[in-house]
PDB file of C-alpha atoms in Angstrom:
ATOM      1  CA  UNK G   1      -0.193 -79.241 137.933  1.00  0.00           C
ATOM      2  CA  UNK G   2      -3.268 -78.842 135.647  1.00  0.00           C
ATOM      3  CA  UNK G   3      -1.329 -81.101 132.896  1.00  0.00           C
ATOM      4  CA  UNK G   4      -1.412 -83.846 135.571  1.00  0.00           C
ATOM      5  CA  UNK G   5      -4.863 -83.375 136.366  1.00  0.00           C
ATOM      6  CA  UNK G   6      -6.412 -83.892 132.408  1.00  0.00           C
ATOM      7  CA  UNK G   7      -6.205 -87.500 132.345  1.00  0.00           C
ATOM      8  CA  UNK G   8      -8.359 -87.841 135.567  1.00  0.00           C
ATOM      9  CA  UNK G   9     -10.670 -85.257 134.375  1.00  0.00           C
ATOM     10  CA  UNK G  10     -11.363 -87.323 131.039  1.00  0.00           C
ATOM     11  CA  UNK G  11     -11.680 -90.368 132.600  1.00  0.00           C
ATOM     12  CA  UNK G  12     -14.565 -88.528 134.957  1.00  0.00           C
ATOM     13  CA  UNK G  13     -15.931 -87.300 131.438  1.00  0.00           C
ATOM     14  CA  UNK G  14     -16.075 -90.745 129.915  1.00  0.00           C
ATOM     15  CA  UNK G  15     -17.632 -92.133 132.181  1.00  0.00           C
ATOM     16  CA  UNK G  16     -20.652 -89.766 131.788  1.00  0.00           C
ATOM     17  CA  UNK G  17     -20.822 -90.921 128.133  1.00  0.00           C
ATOM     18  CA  UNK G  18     -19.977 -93.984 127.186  1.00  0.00           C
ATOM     19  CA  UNK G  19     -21.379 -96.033 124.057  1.00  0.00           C
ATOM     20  CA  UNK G  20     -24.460 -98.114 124.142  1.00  0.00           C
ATOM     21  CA  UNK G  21     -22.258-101.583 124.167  1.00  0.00           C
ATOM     22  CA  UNK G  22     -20.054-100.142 126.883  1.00  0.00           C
ATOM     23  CA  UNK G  23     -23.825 -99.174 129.114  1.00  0.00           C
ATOM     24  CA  UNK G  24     -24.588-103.017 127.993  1.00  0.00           C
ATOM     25  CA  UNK G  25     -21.630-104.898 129.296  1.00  0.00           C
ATOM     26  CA  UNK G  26     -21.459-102.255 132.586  1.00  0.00           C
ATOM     27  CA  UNK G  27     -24.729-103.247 133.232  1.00  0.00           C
ATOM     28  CA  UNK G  28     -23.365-106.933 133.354  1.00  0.00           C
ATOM     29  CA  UNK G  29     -19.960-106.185 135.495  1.00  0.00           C
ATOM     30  CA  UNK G  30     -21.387-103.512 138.251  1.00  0.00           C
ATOM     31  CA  UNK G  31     -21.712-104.593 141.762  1.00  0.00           C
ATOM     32  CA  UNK G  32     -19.669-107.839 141.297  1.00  0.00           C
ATOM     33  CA  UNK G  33     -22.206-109.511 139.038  1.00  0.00           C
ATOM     34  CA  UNK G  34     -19.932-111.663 137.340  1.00  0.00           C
ATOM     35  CA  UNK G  35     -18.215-114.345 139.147  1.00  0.00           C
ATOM     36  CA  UNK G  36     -18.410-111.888 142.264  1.00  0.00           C
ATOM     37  CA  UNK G  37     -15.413-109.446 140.825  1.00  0.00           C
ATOM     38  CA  UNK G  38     -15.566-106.127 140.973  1.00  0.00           C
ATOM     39  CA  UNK G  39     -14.825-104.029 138.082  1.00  0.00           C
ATOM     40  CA  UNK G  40     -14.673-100.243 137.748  1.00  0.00           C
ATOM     41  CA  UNK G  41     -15.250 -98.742 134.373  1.00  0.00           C
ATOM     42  CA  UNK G  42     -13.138 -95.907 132.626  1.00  0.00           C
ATOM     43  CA  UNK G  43     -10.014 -95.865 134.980  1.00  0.00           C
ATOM     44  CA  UNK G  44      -6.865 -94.216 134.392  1.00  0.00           C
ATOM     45  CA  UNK G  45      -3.764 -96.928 134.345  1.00  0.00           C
ATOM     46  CA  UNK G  46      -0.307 -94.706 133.648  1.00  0.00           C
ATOM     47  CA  UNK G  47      -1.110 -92.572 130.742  1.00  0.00           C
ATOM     48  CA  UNK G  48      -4.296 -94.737 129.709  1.00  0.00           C
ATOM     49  CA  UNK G  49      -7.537 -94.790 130.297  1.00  0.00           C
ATOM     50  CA  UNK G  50      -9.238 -98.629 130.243  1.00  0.00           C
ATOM     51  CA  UNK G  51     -13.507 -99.222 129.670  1.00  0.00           C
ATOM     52  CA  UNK G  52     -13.242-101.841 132.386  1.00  0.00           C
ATOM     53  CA  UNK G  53     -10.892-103.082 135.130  1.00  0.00           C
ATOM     54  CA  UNK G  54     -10.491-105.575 138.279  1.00  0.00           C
ATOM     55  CA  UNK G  55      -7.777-104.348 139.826  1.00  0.00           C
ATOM     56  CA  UNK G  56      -8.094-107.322 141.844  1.00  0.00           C
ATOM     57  CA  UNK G  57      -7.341-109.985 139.158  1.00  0.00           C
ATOM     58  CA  UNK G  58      -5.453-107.653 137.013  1.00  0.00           C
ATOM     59  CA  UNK G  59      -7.953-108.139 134.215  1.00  0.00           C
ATOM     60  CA  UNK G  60      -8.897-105.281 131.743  1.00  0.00           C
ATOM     61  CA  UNK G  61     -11.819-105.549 129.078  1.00  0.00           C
ATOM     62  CA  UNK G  62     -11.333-103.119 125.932  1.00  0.00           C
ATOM     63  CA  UNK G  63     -14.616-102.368 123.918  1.00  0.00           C
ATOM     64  CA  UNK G  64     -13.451-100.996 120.469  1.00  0.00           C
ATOM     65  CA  UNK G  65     -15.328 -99.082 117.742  1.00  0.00           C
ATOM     66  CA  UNK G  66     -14.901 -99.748 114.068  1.00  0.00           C
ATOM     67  CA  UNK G  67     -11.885 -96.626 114.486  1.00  0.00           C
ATOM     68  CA  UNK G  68      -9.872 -99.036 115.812  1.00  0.00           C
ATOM     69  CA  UNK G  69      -9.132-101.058 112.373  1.00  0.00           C
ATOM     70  CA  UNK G  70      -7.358 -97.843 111.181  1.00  0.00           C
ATOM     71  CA  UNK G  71      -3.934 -98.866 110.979  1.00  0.00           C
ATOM     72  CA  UNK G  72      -2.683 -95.743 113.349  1.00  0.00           C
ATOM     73  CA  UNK G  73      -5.504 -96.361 115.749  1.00  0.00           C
ATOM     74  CA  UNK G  74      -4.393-100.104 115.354  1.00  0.00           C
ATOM     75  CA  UNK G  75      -0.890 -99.800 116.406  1.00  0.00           C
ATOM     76  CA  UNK G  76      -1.481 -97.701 119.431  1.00  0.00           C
ATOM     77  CA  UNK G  77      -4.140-100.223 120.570  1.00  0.00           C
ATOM     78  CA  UNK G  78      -1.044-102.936 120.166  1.00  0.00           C
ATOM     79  CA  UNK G  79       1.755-100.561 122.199  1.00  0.00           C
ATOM     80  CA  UNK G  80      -1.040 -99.577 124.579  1.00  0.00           C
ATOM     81  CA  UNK G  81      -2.050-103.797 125.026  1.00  0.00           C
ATOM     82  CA  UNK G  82       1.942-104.385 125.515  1.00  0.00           C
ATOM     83  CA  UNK G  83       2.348-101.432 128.337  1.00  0.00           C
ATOM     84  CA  UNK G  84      -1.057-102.853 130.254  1.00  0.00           C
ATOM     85  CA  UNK G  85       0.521-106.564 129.688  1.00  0.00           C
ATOM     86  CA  UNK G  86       4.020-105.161 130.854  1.00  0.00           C
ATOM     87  CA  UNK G  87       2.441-104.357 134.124  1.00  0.00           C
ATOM     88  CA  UNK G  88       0.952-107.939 134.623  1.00  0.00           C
ATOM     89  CA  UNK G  89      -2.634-107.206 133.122  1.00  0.00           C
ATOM     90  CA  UNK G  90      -4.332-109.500 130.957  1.00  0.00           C
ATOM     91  CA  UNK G  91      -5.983-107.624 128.248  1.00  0.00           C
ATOM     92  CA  UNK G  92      -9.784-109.019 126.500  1.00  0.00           C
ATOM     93  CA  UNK G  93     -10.646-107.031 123.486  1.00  0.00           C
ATOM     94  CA  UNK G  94     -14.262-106.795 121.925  1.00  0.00           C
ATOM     95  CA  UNK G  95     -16.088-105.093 118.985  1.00  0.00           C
ATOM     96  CA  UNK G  96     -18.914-102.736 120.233  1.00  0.00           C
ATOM     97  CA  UNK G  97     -21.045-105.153 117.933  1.00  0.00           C
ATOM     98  CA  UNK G  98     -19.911-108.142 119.580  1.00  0.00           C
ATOM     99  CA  UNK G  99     -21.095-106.679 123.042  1.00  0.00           C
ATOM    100  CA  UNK G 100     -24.648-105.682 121.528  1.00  0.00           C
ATOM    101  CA  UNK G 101     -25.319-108.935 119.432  1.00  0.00           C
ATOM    102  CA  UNK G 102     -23.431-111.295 121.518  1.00  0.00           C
ATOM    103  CA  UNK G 103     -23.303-110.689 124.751  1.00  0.00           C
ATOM    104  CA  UNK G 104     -23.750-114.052 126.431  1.00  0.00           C
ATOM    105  CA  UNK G 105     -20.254-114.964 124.166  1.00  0.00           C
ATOM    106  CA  UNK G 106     -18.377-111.658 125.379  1.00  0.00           C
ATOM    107  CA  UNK G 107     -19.354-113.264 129.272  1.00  0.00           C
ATOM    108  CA  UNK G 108     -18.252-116.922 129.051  1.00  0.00           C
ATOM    109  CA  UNK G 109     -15.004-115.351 127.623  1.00  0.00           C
ATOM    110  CA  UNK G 110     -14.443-113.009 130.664  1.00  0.00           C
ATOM    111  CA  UNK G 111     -15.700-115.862 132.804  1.00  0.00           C
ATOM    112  CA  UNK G 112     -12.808-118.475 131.214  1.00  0.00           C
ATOM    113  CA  UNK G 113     -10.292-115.805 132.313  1.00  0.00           C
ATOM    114  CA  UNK G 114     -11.665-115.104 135.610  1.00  0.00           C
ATOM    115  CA  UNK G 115     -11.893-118.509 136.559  1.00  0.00           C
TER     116      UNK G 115
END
């Protein structure tokens, strides 16, 4: 039973601390800010654990760190993207500095795929 309970218990712990890019962009998506959808931030999807969701329009919103050009890193970013996809979710990726120097970019992007 505990095994079952660790994913849940790390999504509760990232969402206590999450990077200043993912603070950023929540700042934007909370309470249905953009385009009136509501996203939740650090949910658990099967085995994963995604920065931001709408369950409602099946849309998830990655923000990666410069770990994630490591080829090992890179390859379970691609089988976790296909699993999400699998399930009917379309998946938008961004670099943390993307986010923090971009930000009104990393919106119209969501905003094309919400629309």
């Amino acid at each position: 039973m505990k095994e079952s309970r660790r994913p849940v218990a790390l999504a509760h712990k990232l969402r206590q601390s999450h990077t200043d890019a993912e603070k950023a962009l929540w700042a934007k998506l909370r309470n249905k800010q953009l385009e009136g959808v509501k996203f939740r931030r650090q949910q658990l999807l099967g085995r994963y654990i995604v920065d931001f969701v709408s369950f409602e329009r099946k849309i998830i919103v990655e923000i990666d760190g410069g770990q994630h050009n490591e080829e090992e890193v890179s390859k379970r970013d691609e089988e976790r993207t296909t699993w999400l996809r699998e399930r009917g979710y379309q998946v938008l990726r961004f670099w943390n500095n993307e986010v923090l120097v971009n930000m009104e970019g990393v919106l119209e992007k969501i905003r094309e795929v919400l629309r």
